[in-house]
CSV table of C-alpha atoms in Angstrom, one decimal:
chain,number,residue,atom,x,y,z
A,1,MET,CA,4.5,6.5,2.6
A,2,LEU,CA,8.2,7.5,2.9
A,3,ASN,CA,10.3,6.5,5.9
A,4,THR,CA,12.1,9.5,7.1
A,5,VAL,CA,14.6,8.8,9.7
A,6,GLY,CA,16.2,12.2,9.9
A,7,PRO,CA,18.4,14.4,7.9
A,8,ILE,CA,20.0,12.8,4.8
A,9,ILE,CA,23.4,14.5,5.5
A,10,HIS,CA,24.9,14.2,9.0
A,11,PRO,CA,25.5,17.7,10.6
A,12,ASN,CA,29.2,16.8,11.3
A,13,PHE,CA,29.6,16.2,7.6
A,14,LEU,CA,28.3,19.7,6.8
A,15,LEU,CA,30.6,21.2,9.3
A,16,LEU,CA,33.6,19.5,7.8
A,17,PHE,CA,32.4,20.5,4.4
A,18,PHE,CA,32.8,24.2,5.2
A,19,ILE,CA,35.8,24.0,7.6
A,20,ILE,CA,38.1,22.1,5.3
A,21,LYS,CA,39.0,23.7,2.1
A,22,ILE,CA,37.6,21.5,-0.6
A,23,SER,CA,37.9,22.1,-4.3
A,24,GLU,CA,34.8,23.0,-6.2
A,25,GLU,CA,35.0,19.7,-8.1
A,26,MET,CA,35.1,17.8,-4.8
A,27,LYS,CA,32.0,19.7,-3.6
A,28,LYS,CA,30.1,18.8,-6.7
A,29,ILE,CA,31.0,15.2,-6.2
A,30,LEU,CA,29.9,15.2,-2.6
A,31,VAL,CA,26.6,16.9,-3.5
A,32,LEU,CA,26.1,14.3,-6.3
A,33,LEU,CA,26.8,11.5,-3.8
A,34,ALA,CA,24.3,13.0,-1.3
A,35,CYS,CA,21.6,13.0,-4.1
A,36,LEU,CA,22.4,9.4,-5.0
A,37,PHE,CA,22.0,8.3,-1.4
A,38,THR,CA,18.7,10.1,-1.2
A,39,LEU,CA,17.4,8.5,-4.4
A,40,HIS,CA,18.5,5.1,-3.2
A,41,ALA,CA,16.6,5.6,0.1
A,42,LEU,CA,13.5,6.6,-1.9
A,43,ALA,CA,13.8,3.6,-4.2
A,44,ASN,CA,14.0,1.2,-1.2
A,45,ASP,CA,10.7,2.5,0.3
A,46,THR,CA,8.6,-0.2,-1.3
A,47,ALA,CA,5.0,-1.1,-0.4
A,48,LYS,CA,4.7,-4.2,1.7
A,49,LEU,CA,3.2,-7.2,-0.1
A,50,TYR,CA,2.3,-9.1,3.1
A,51,HIS,CA,0.2,-7.9,6.1
A,52,PRO,CA,0.7,-9.9,9.3
A,53,GLU,CA,-2.3,-8.1,10.9
A,54,ALA,CA,-4.7,-9.3,8.1
A,55,ASN,CA,-7.6,-11.5,8.9
A,56,VAL,CA,-7.0,-14.3,6.3
A,57,GLU,CA,-10.3,-16.1,6.8
A,58,LYS,CA,-12.3,-12.8,6.3
A,59,ASP,CA,-10.1,-11.8,3.3
A,60,ILE,CA,-10.4,-15.2,1.6
A,61,ALA,CA,-14.2,-15.1,2.1
A,62,GLU,CA,-14.3,-11.8,0.2
A,63,LEU,CA,-11.9,-13.2,-2.5
A,64,LEU,CA,-14.2,-16.1,-3.0
A,65,LYS,CA,-17.1,-13.8,-3.8
A,66,GLN,CA,-14.9,-11.9,-6.2
A,67,ALA,CA,-13.6,-15.1,-7.9
A,68,LYS,CA,-17.2,-16.4,-8.4
A,69,LYS,CA,-18.3,-13.0,-9.9
A,70,GLU,CA,-15.3,-12.7,-12.2
A,71,LYS,CA,-15.1,-16.5,-13.0
A,72,LYS,CA,-11.5,-16.8,-11.8
A,73,ASN,CA,-9.5,-18.9,-9.5
A,74,ILE,CA,-7.6,-17.6,-6.5
A,75,MET,CA,-3.9,-17.6,-6.4
A,76,LEU,CA,-2.4,-17.4,-2.9
A,77,GLN,CA,1.2,-16.4,-2.8
A,78,ILE,CA,2.4,-17.4,0.6
A,79,GLY,CA,5.5,-15.8,2.1
A,80,GLY,CA,6.5,-12.7,4.0
A,81,ASN,CA,8.0,-9.3,3.8
A,82,TRP,CA,11.3,-10.9,4.9
A,83,CYS,CA,11.3,-13.2,1.7
A,84,VAL,CA,13.5,-11.9,-1.1
A,85,TRP,CA,12.2,-14.6,-3.5
A,86,CYS,CA,8.6,-13.4,-2.8
A,87,TYR,CA,9.5,-9.9,-4.0
A,88,ARG,CA,11.5,-11.3,-6.9
A,89,PHE,CA,8.4,-13.2,-8.1
A,90,ASN,CA,6.1,-10.3,-7.7
A,91,ASP,CA,8.5,-7.9,-9.5
A,92,PHE,CA,9.1,-10.5,-12.2
A,93,VAL,CA,5.4,-10.9,-13.0
A,94,GLU,CA,4.5,-7.2,-12.6
A,95,SER,CA,7.3,-6.1,-15.0
A,96,ASP,CA,6.4,-8.6,-17.7
A,97,LYS,CA,3.3,-7.4,-19.7
A,98,GLU,CA,2.4,-10.9,-20.9
A,99,LEU,CA,2.6,-12.6,-17.5
A,100,LYS,CA,0.9,-9.8,-15.7
A,101,ALA,CA,-2.0,-9.9,-18.2
A,102,LEU,CA,-2.2,-13.7,-17.9
A,103,MET,CA,-2.3,-13.5,-14.1
A,104,GLU,CA,-4.9,-10.7,-14.0
A,105,LYS,CA,-7.1,-12.5,-16.6
A,106,ASN,CA,-7.2,-15.8,-14.7
A,107,TYR,CA,-6.6,-15.1,-11.0
A,108,VAL,CA,-7.6,-13.1,-8.0
A,109,VAL,CA,-4.2,-12.8,-6.2
A,110,TYR,CA,-3.7,-12.7,-2.4
A,111,HIS,CA,-0.4,-12.4,-0.6
A,112,LEU,CA,-0.9,-14.6,2.5
A,113,ASN,CA,1.5,-13.7,5.3
A,114,TYR,CA,3.9,-16.2,7.0
A,115,SER,CA,6.1,-14.5,9.5
A,116,LYS,CA,7.2,-14.4,13.2
A,117,GLU,CA,4.4,-12.0,13.8
A,118,ASN,CA,1.7,-14.3,12.3
A,119,THR,CA,2.3,-17.7,10.8
A,120,ASN,CA,-1.4,-18.1,9.9
A,121,TYR,CA,-1.0,-21.7,11.2
A,122,SER,CA,-4.7,-22.6,11.3
A,123,TYR,CA,-5.3,-21.5,7.7
A,124,LEU,CA,-2.2,-23.1,6.3
A,125,LYS,CA,-3.2,-26.3,8.1
A,126,LYS,CA,-6.5,-26.2,6.1
A,127,LEU,CA,-4.4,-25.9,2.9
A,128,GLY,CA,-2.3,-28.9,3.8
A,129,PHE,CA,0.8,-27.1,5.1
A,130,PRO,CA,2.1,-25.7,1.8
A,131,GLN,CA,5.0,-24.1,3.6
A,132,ARG,CA,6.7,-27.5,3.4
A,133,PHE,CA,7.8,-26.4,-0.1
A,134,GLY,CA,9.6,-23.2,1.1
A,135,PHE,CA,8.7,-19.6,0.2
A,136,PRO,CA,7.1,-18.3,-1.8
A,137,VAL,CA,4.7,-21.2,-2.3
A,138,PHE,CA,1.6,-20.8,-4.4
A,139,VAL,CA,-1.8,-22.4,-3.7
A,140,ILE,CA,-4.5,-22.3,-6.3
A,141,LEU,CA,-8.1,-22.4,-5.0
A,142,ASP,CA,-11.1,-22.8,-7.3
A,143,LYS,CA,-14.1,-20.4,-7.0
A,144,ASN,CA,-15.5,-22.5,-4.1
A,145,GLY,CA,-12.3,-22.4,-2.1
A,146,LYS,CA,-11.1,-25.9,-2.9
A,147,VAL,CA,-7.4,-26.4,-3.2
A,148,ILE,CA,-6.7,-27.6,-6.8
A,149,HIS,CA,-2.9,-27.1,-6.8
A,150,THR,CA,0.1,-26.3,-4.7
A,151,GLN,CA,3.1,-25.0,-6.6
A,152,ASP,CA,6.7,-25.2,-5.3
A,153,SER,CA,8.1,-21.9,-6.6
A,154,GLY,CA,11.6,-23.5,-6.7
A,155,LEU,CA,10.5,-25.3,-9.8
A,156,LEU,CA,9.8,-22.0,-11.5
A,157,GLU,CA,13.2,-20.5,-10.8
A,158,GLU,CA,16.1,-19.9,-13.1
A,159,GLY,CA,19.4,-18.4,-11.7
A,160,LYS,CA,18.6,-15.4,-9.5
A,161,GLY,CA,15.1,-15.1,-10.9
A,162,TYR,CA,12.3,-17.0,-12.6
A,163,ASN,CA,11.8,-18.7,-15.9
A,164,LYS,CA,9.1,-16.9,-18.0
A,165,GLU,CA,8.0,-20.0,-19.9
A,166,LYS,CA,7.6,-22.0,-16.6
A,167,VAL,CA,5.6,-19.3,-14.9
A,168,LYS,CA,3.5,-18.8,-18.0
A,169,THR,CA,2.7,-22.6,-18.1
A,170,PHE,CA,1.9,-22.6,-14.4
A,171,PHE,CA,-0.6,-19.7,-14.9
A,172,GLN,CA,-2.2,-21.4,-17.9
A,173,ASN,CA,-2.4,-24.9,-16.4
A,174,TRP,CA,-4.3,-23.8,-13.3
A,175,SER,CA,-6.6,-21.2,-14.9
A,176,THR,CA,-10.4,-21.9,-15.0
A,177,ASP,CA,-10.0,-22.2,-18.8
A,178,ALA,CA,-7.7,-25.2,-18.3
A,179,PHE,CA,-10.7,-27.0,-16.8
A,180,ASN,CA,-13.0,-26.3,-19.6
A,181,GLU,CA,-14.3,-29.7,-20.8
A,182,ALA,CA,-14.7,-28.4,-24.4
A,183,HIS,CA,-10.9,-28.4,-24.8
A,184,TYR,CA,-10.8,-32.1,-24.2
A,185,LYS,CA,-13.8,-33.6,-26.1
A,186,GLU,CA,-12.9,-36.1,-28.8
């Protein structure tokens, strides 16, 4: 859904546009700038990853059913719509075919909200207060809802983004396949 706050070009700007004699080239530049501002506004209208109004207990109960059915673990990405690094991680994985496929193959993903509106304190307490690692923080649950790993996302970072090999290793090490006894028999 687009956020429309009003006209893209302020009425006073239009008035000045016609009153002052502006060269045709300048008019073209101004129209181009108006188009660029419009495109920028549309590009920034992103879907929210986190939902403060969500009922986490109910959502996780549904995810557990799905995880059992699909033989996957659950990856909780804890953060908020205020968290730049949360969006960076999401965009990083979504834009990389290999990482996205690895995540989708092995995990049911849930964006668990932490914000002023709703800290989900009681559920995070059950998880052992993972927010102590900062945001985003990842908690891996097995198909029965047991916490099997808490991942500090700072250890996956590189510069202003994330390191692909570290993220890939994280996804592989906590997948259900990583716990397959057949891989470890002598």
